[in-house]
CSV table of C-alpha atoms and ligand atoms in Angstrom, one decimal:
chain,number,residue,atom,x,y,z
A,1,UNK,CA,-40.9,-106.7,-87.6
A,2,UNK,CA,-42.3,-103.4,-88.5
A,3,UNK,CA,-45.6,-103.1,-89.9
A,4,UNK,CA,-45.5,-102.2,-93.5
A,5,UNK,CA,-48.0,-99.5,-94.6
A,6,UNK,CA,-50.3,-98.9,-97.9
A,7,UNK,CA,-52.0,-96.2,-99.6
A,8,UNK,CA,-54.8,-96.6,-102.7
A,9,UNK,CA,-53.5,-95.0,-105.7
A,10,UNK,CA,-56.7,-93.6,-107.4
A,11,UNK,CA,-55.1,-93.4,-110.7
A,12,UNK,CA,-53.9,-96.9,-111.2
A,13,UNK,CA,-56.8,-98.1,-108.9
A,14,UNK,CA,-54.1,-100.0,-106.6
A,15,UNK,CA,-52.9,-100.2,-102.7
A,16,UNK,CA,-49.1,-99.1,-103.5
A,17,UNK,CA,-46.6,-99.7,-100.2
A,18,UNK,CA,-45.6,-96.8,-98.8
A,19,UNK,CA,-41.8,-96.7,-98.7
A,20,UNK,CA,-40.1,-94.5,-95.8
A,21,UNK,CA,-37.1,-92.4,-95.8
A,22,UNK,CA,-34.7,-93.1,-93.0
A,23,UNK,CA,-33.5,-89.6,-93.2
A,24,UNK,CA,-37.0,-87.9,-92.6
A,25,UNK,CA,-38.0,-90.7,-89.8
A,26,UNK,CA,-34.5,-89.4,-88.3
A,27,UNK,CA,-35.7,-85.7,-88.3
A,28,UNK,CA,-38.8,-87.0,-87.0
A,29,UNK,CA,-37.1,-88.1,-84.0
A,30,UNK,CA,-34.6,-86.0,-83.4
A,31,UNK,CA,-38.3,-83.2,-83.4
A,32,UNK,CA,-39.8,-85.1,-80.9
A,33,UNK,CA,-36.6,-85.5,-78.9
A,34,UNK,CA,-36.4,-81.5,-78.6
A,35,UNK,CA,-39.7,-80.2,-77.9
A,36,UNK,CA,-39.7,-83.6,-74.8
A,37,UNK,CA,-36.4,-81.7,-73.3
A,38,UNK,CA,-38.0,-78.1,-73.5
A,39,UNK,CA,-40.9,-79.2,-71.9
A,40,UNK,CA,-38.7,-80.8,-69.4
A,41,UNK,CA,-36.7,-77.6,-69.0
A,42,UNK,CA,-39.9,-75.6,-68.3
A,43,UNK,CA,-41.1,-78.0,-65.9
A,44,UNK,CA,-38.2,-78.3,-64.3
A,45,UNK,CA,-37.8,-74.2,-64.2
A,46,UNK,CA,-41.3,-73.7,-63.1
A,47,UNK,CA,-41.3,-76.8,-60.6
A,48,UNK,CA,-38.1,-75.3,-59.5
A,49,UNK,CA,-39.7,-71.9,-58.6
A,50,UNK,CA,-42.6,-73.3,-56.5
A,51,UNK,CA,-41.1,-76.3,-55.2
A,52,UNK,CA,-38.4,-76.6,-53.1
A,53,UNK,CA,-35.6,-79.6,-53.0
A,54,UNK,CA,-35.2,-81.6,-50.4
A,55,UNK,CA,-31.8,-79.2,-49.4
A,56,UNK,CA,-33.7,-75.6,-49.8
A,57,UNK,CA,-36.4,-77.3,-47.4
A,58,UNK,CA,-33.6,-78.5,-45.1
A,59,UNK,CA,-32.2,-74.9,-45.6
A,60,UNK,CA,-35.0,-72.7,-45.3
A,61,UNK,CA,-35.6,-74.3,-42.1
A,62,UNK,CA,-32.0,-73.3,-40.6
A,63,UNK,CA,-32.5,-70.0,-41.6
A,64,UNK,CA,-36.0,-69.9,-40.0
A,65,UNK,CA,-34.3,-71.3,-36.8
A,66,UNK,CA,-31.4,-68.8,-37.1
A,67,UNK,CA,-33.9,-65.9,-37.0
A,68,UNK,CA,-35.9,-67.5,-33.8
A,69,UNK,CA,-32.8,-67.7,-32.2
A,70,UNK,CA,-31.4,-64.1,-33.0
A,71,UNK,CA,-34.9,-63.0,-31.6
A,72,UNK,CA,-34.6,-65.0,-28.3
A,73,UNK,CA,-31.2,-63.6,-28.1
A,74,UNK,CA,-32.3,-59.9,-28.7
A,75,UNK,CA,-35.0,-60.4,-25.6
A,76,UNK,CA,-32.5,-61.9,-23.9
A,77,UNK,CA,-30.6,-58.8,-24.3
A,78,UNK,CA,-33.5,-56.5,-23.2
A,79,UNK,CA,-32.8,-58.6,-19.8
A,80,UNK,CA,-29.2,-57.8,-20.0
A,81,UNK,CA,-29.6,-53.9,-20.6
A,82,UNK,CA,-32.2,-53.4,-18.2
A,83,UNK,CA,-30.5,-55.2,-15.1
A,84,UNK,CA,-27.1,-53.0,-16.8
A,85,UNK,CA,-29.1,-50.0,-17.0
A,86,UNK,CA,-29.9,-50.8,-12.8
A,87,UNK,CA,-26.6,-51.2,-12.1
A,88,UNK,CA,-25.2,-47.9,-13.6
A,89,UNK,CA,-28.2,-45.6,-12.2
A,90,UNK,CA,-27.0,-47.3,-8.9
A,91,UNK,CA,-23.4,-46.5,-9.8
A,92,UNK,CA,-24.6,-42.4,-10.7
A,93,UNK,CA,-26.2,-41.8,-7.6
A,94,UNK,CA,-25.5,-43.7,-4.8
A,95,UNK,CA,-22.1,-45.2,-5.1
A,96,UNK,CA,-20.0,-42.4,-6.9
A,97,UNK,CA,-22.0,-39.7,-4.8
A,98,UNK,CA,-21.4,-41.5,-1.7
A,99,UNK,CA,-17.8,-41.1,-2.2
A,100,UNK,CA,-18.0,-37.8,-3.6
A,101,UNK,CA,-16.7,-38.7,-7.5
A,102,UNK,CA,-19.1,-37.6,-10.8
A,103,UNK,CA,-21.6,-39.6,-12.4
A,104,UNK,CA,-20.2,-40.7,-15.5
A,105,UNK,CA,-22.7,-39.1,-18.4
A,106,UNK,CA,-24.5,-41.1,-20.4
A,107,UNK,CA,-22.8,-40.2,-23.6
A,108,UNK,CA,-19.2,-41.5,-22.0
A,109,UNK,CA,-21.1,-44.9,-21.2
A,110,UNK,CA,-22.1,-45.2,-24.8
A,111,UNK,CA,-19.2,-43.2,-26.2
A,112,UNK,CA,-17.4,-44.3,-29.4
A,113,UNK,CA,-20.1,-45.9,-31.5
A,114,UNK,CA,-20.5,-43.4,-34.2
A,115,UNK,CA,-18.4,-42.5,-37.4
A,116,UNK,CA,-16.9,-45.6,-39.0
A,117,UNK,CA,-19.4,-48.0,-40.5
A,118,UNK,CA,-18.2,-51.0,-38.8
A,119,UNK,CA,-21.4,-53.1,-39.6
A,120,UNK,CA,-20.3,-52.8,-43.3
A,121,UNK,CA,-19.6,-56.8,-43.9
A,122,UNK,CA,-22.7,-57.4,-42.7
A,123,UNK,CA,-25.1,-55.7,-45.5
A,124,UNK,CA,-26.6,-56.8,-48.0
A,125,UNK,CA,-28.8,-59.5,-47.0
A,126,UNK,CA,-32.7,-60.0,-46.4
A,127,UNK,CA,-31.4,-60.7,-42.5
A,128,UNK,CA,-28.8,-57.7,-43.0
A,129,UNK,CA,-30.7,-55.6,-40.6
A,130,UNK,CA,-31.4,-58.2,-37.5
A,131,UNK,CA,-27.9,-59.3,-37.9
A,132,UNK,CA,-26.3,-56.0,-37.8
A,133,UNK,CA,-29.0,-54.5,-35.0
A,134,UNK,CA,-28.1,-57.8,-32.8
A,135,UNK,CA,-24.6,-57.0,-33.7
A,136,UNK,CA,-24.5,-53.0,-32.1
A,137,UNK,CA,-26.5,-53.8,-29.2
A,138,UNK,CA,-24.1,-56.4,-27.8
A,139,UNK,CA,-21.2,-54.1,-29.0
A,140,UNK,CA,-22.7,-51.2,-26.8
A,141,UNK,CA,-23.3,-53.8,-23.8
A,142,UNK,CA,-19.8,-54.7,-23.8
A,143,UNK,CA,-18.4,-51.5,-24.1
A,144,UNK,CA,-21.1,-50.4,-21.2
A,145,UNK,CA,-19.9,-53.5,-18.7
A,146,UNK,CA,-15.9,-51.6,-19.3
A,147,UNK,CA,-16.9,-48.7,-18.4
A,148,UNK,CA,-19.3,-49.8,-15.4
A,149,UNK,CA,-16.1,-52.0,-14.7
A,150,UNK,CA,-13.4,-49.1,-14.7
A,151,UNK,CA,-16.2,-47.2,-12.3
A,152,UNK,CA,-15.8,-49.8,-10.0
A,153,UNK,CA,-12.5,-50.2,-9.6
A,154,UNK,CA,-12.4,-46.4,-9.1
A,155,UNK,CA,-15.0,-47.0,-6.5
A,156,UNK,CA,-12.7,-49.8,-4.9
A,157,UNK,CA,-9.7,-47.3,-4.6
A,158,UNK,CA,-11.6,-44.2,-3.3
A,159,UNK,CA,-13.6,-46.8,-0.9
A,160,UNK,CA,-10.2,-47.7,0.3
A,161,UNK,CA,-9.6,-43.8,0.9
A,162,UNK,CA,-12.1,-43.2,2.6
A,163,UNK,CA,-11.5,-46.1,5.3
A,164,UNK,CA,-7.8,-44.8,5.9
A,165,UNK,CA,-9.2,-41.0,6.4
A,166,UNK,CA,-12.2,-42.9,8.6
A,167,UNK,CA,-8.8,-44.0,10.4
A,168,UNK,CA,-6.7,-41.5,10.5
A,169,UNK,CA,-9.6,-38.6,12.0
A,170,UNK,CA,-8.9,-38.6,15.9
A,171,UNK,CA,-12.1,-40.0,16.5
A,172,UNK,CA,-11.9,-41.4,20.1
A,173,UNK,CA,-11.5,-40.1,23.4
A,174,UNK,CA,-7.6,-40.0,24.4
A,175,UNK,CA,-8.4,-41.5,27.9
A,176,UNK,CA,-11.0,-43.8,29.0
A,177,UNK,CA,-14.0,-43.3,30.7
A,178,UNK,CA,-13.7,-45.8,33.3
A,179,UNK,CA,-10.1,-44.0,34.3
A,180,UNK,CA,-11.4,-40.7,33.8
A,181,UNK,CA,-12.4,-38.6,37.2
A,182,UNK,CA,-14.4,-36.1,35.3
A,183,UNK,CA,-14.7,-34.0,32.0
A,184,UNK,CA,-12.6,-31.3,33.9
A,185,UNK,CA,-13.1,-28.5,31.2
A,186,UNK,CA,-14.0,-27.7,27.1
A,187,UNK,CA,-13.3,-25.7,24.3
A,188,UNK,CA,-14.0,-22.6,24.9
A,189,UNK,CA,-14.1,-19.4,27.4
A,190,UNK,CA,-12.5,-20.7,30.6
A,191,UNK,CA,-11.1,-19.0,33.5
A,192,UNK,CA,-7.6,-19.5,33.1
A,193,UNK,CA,-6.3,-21.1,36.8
A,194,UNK,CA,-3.4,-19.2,37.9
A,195,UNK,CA,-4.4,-15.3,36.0
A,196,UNK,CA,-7.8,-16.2,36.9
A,197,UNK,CA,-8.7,-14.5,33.7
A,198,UNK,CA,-11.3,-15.0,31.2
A,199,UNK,CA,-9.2,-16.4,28.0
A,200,UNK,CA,-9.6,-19.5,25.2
A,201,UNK,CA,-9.5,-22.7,26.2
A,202,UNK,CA,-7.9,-24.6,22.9
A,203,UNK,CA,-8.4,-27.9,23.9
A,204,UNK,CA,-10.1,-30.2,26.5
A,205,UNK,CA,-9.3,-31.3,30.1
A,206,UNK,CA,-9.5,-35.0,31.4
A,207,UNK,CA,-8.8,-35.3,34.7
A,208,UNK,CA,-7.2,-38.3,35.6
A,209,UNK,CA,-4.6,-39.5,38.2
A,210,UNK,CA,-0.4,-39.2,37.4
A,211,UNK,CA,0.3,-42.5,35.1
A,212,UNK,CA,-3.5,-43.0,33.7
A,213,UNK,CA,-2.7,-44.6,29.9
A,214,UNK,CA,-3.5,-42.1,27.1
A,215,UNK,CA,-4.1,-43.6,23.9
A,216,UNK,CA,-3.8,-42.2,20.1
A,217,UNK,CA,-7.3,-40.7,19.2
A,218,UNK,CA,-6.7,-41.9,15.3
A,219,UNK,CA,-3.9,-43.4,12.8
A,220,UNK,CA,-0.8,-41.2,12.4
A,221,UNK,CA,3.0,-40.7,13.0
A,222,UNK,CA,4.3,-38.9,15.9
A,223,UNK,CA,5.3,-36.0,15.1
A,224,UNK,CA,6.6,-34.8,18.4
A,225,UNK,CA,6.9,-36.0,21.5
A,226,UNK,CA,9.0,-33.0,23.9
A,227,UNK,CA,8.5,-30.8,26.6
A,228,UNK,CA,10.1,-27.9,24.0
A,229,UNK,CA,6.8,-25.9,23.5
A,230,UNK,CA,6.1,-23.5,26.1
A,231,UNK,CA,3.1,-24.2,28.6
A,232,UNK,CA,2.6,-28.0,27.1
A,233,UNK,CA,4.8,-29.9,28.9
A,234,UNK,CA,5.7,-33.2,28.1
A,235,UNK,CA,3.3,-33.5,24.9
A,236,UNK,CA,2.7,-35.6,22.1
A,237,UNK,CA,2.1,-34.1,18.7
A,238,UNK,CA,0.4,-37.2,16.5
A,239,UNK,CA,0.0,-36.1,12.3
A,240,UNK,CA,-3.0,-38.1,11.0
A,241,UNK,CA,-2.8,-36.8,7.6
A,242,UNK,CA,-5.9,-35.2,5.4
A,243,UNK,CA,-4.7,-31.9,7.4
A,244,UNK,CA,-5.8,-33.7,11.5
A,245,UNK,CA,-3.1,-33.3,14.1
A,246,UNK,CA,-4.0,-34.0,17.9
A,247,UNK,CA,-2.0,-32.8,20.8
A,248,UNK,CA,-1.3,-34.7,24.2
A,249,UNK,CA,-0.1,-32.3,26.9
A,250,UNK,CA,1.3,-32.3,30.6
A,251,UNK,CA,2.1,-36.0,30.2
A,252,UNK,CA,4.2,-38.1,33.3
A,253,UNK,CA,5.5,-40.4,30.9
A,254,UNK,CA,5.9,-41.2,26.7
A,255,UNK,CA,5.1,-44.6,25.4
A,256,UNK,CA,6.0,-43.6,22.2
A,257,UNK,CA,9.4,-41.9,20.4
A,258,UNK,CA,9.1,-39.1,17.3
A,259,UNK,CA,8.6,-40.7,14.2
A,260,UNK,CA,6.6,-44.0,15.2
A,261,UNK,CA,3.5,-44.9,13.3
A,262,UNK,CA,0.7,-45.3,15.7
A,263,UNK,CA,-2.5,-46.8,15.3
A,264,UNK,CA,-6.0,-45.6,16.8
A,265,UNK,CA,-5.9,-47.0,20.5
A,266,UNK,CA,-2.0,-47.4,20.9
A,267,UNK,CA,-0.8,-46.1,24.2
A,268,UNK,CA,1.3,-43.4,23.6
A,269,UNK,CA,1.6,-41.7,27.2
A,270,UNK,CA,0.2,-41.7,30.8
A,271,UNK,CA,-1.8,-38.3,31.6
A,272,UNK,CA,0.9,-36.2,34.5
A,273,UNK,CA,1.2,-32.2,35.2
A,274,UNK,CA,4.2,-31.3,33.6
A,275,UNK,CA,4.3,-27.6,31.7
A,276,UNK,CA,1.4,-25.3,32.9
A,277,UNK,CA,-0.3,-27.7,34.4
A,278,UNK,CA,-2.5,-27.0,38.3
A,279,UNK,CA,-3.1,-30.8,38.8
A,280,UNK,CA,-2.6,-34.1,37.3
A,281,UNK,CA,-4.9,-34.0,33.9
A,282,UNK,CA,-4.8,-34.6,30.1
A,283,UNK,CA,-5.3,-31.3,27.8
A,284,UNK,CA,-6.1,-32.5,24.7
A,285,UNK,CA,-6.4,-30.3,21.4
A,286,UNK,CA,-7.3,-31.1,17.2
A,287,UNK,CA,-6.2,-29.2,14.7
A,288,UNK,CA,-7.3,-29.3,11.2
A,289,UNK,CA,-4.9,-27.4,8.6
A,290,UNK,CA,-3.4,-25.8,11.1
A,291,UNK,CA,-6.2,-24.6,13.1
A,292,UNK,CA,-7.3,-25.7,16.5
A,293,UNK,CA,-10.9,-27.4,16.6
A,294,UNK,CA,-13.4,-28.7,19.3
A,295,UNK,CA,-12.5,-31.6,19.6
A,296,UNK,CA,-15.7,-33.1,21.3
A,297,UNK,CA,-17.2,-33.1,17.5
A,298,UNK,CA,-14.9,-36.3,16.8
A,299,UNK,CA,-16.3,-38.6,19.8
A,300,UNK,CA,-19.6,-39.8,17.8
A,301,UNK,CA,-17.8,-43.3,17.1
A,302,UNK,CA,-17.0,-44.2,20.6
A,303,UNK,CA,-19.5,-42.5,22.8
A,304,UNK,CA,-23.1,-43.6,23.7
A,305,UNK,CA,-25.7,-40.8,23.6
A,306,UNK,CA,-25.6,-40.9,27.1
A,307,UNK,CA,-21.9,-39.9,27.5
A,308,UNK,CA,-21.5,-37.9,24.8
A,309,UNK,CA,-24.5,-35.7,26.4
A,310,UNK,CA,-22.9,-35.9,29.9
A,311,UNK,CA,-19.6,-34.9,28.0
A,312,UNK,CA,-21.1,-32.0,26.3
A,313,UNK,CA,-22.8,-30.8,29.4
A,314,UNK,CA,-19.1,-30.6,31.2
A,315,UNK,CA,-17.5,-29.5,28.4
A,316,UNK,CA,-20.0,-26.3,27.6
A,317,UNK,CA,-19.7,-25.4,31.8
A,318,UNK,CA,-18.0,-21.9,31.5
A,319,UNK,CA,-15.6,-23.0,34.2
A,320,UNK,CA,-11.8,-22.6,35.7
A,321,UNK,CA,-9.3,-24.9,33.3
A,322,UNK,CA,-6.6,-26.9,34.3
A,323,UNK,CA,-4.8,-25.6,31.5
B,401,ZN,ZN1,-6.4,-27.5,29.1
């Protein structure tokens, strides 16, 4: 039951009931019911500014984990370009100078990063600049490990070069030392033995019993192997390539026909005294593009010290040739 309410009328001295309106109590309530809701709204808004929900907590702290991460990852990157960095100085000056090829600038390693915004989608965020930064430096690593790549590869091929020219100079002695009876003559002024007069001496002169093996002094293909050139004899013309050709004269025997590949070591003949020969011996000559070299400059691979000194002591003896 609701209470029932009174008021004193002063002029006819008596409590008089006071009677309600339904349509003002309605107003009444309807006013309360408004300003309740906008206070709620500004509480809400305000609570709303300063205090997060359980979901902006749970996201602000996946963003705050994101950016730890995209900082471990940009030290972890420092790592990266630095041992990079090693790799290509190494590259520049020791492994392309070694076999003789350019240093790639620094501007090819890094080339094609201006120009064209390509960081574009990423802009316009409070984390727009880690993102993007994180974003070009691995970019330029990966375009840096091509490039060191491609250098490799070059390195691999000119590497492989360089062993076949290793190969093909005639680097050994064409008969060995335990058949050899002595360093007869060098390159040089020699007294030739049947005019007796002071000429060249194109090649050297092993001196070596009739049927001592002769081997090939590097890689090649027989280029000739005829007594057709005047003073030579039987001799054995071996093309190594890279401009090398060694020559094999007054042989007994071939081992070998024109044409045949040959590998460093191969017997290809046994030392005789056929052409313009005086005694049993192997004259031995290198050209390089056409001209004739000393050939005692090749032996470094497959003479000790010791020998190579004895050689050169025989070889510089102004003495008679055996031609
Ligand atoms: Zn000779």
């Amino acid at each position: 039951m609701s209470k029932v309410k009174y008021y004193y009328d002063s002029d006819t001295l008596a409590y008089r009931k006071i009677e309600r309106k339904t349509g003002k109590t309605l107003l009444r309530v309807l006013r309360f019911l408004f300003a309740a809701s906008l206070f709620a709204l500004l509480f809400v808004f305000i609570a709303g500014r300063y205090i997060d929900s359980p979901e902006e907590k749970a996201l602000r702290r996946e963003l705050s984990n994101m950016q730890l991460q995209y900082n471990v990852l940009n030290k972890k990157m420092n790592e990266a370009e630095a041992v990079l960095a090693n790799v290509e100085k190494r590259d520049n000056n020791i492994y392309r100078v070694y076999f003789e090829a350019n240093p790639i600038p620094e501007e090819q390693r890094l080339a094609g990063f201006g120009g064209v915004n390509r960081y574009k989608k990423l802009e316009g965020y409070d984390n727009s600049k880690l993102i993007k930064n994180t974003s070009q430096r691995l970019d330029q690593l990966q375009k840096r490990i091509v490039v060191q790549s491609k250098s490799l590869d070059e390195i691999k091929i000119m590497a492989e070069d360089k062993e076949k020219l290793l190969a093909a100079i005639p680097a050994i002695q064409p008969v060995s030392n335990e058949e050899l009876t002595r360093m007869a003559s060098g390159y040089g002024y020699r007294s030739d033995p049947f005019t007796k007069v002071r000429k060249f001496h194109y090649g050297m002169d092993f001196t070596a019993p009739r049927g001592t093996p002769i081997y090939a002094s590097g890689d090649g293909i027989v280029e000739r192997a005829d007594n057709k050139s005047s003073g030579y004899g039987n001799h054995i013309r071996i093309d190594h390539g890279y401009g090398y050709v060694s020559l094999y004269a007054h042989l007994y025997k071939y081992n070998i026909r024109k044409n045949q590949r040959v590998k460093r070591g191969d017997l290809i003949g046994f030392v005789g005294s056929t052409g313009r020969s005086e005694a049993p011996h192997l004259h031995y000559e290198v050209f390089k593009d056409g001209e004739r070299i000393n050939p005692i400059n090749f032996y470094y691979g497959s003479l000790s010290a010791e020998e190579f000194n004895s050689m050169l002591e025989s070889a510089t003896l102004e003495n008679e040739s055996l031609d």
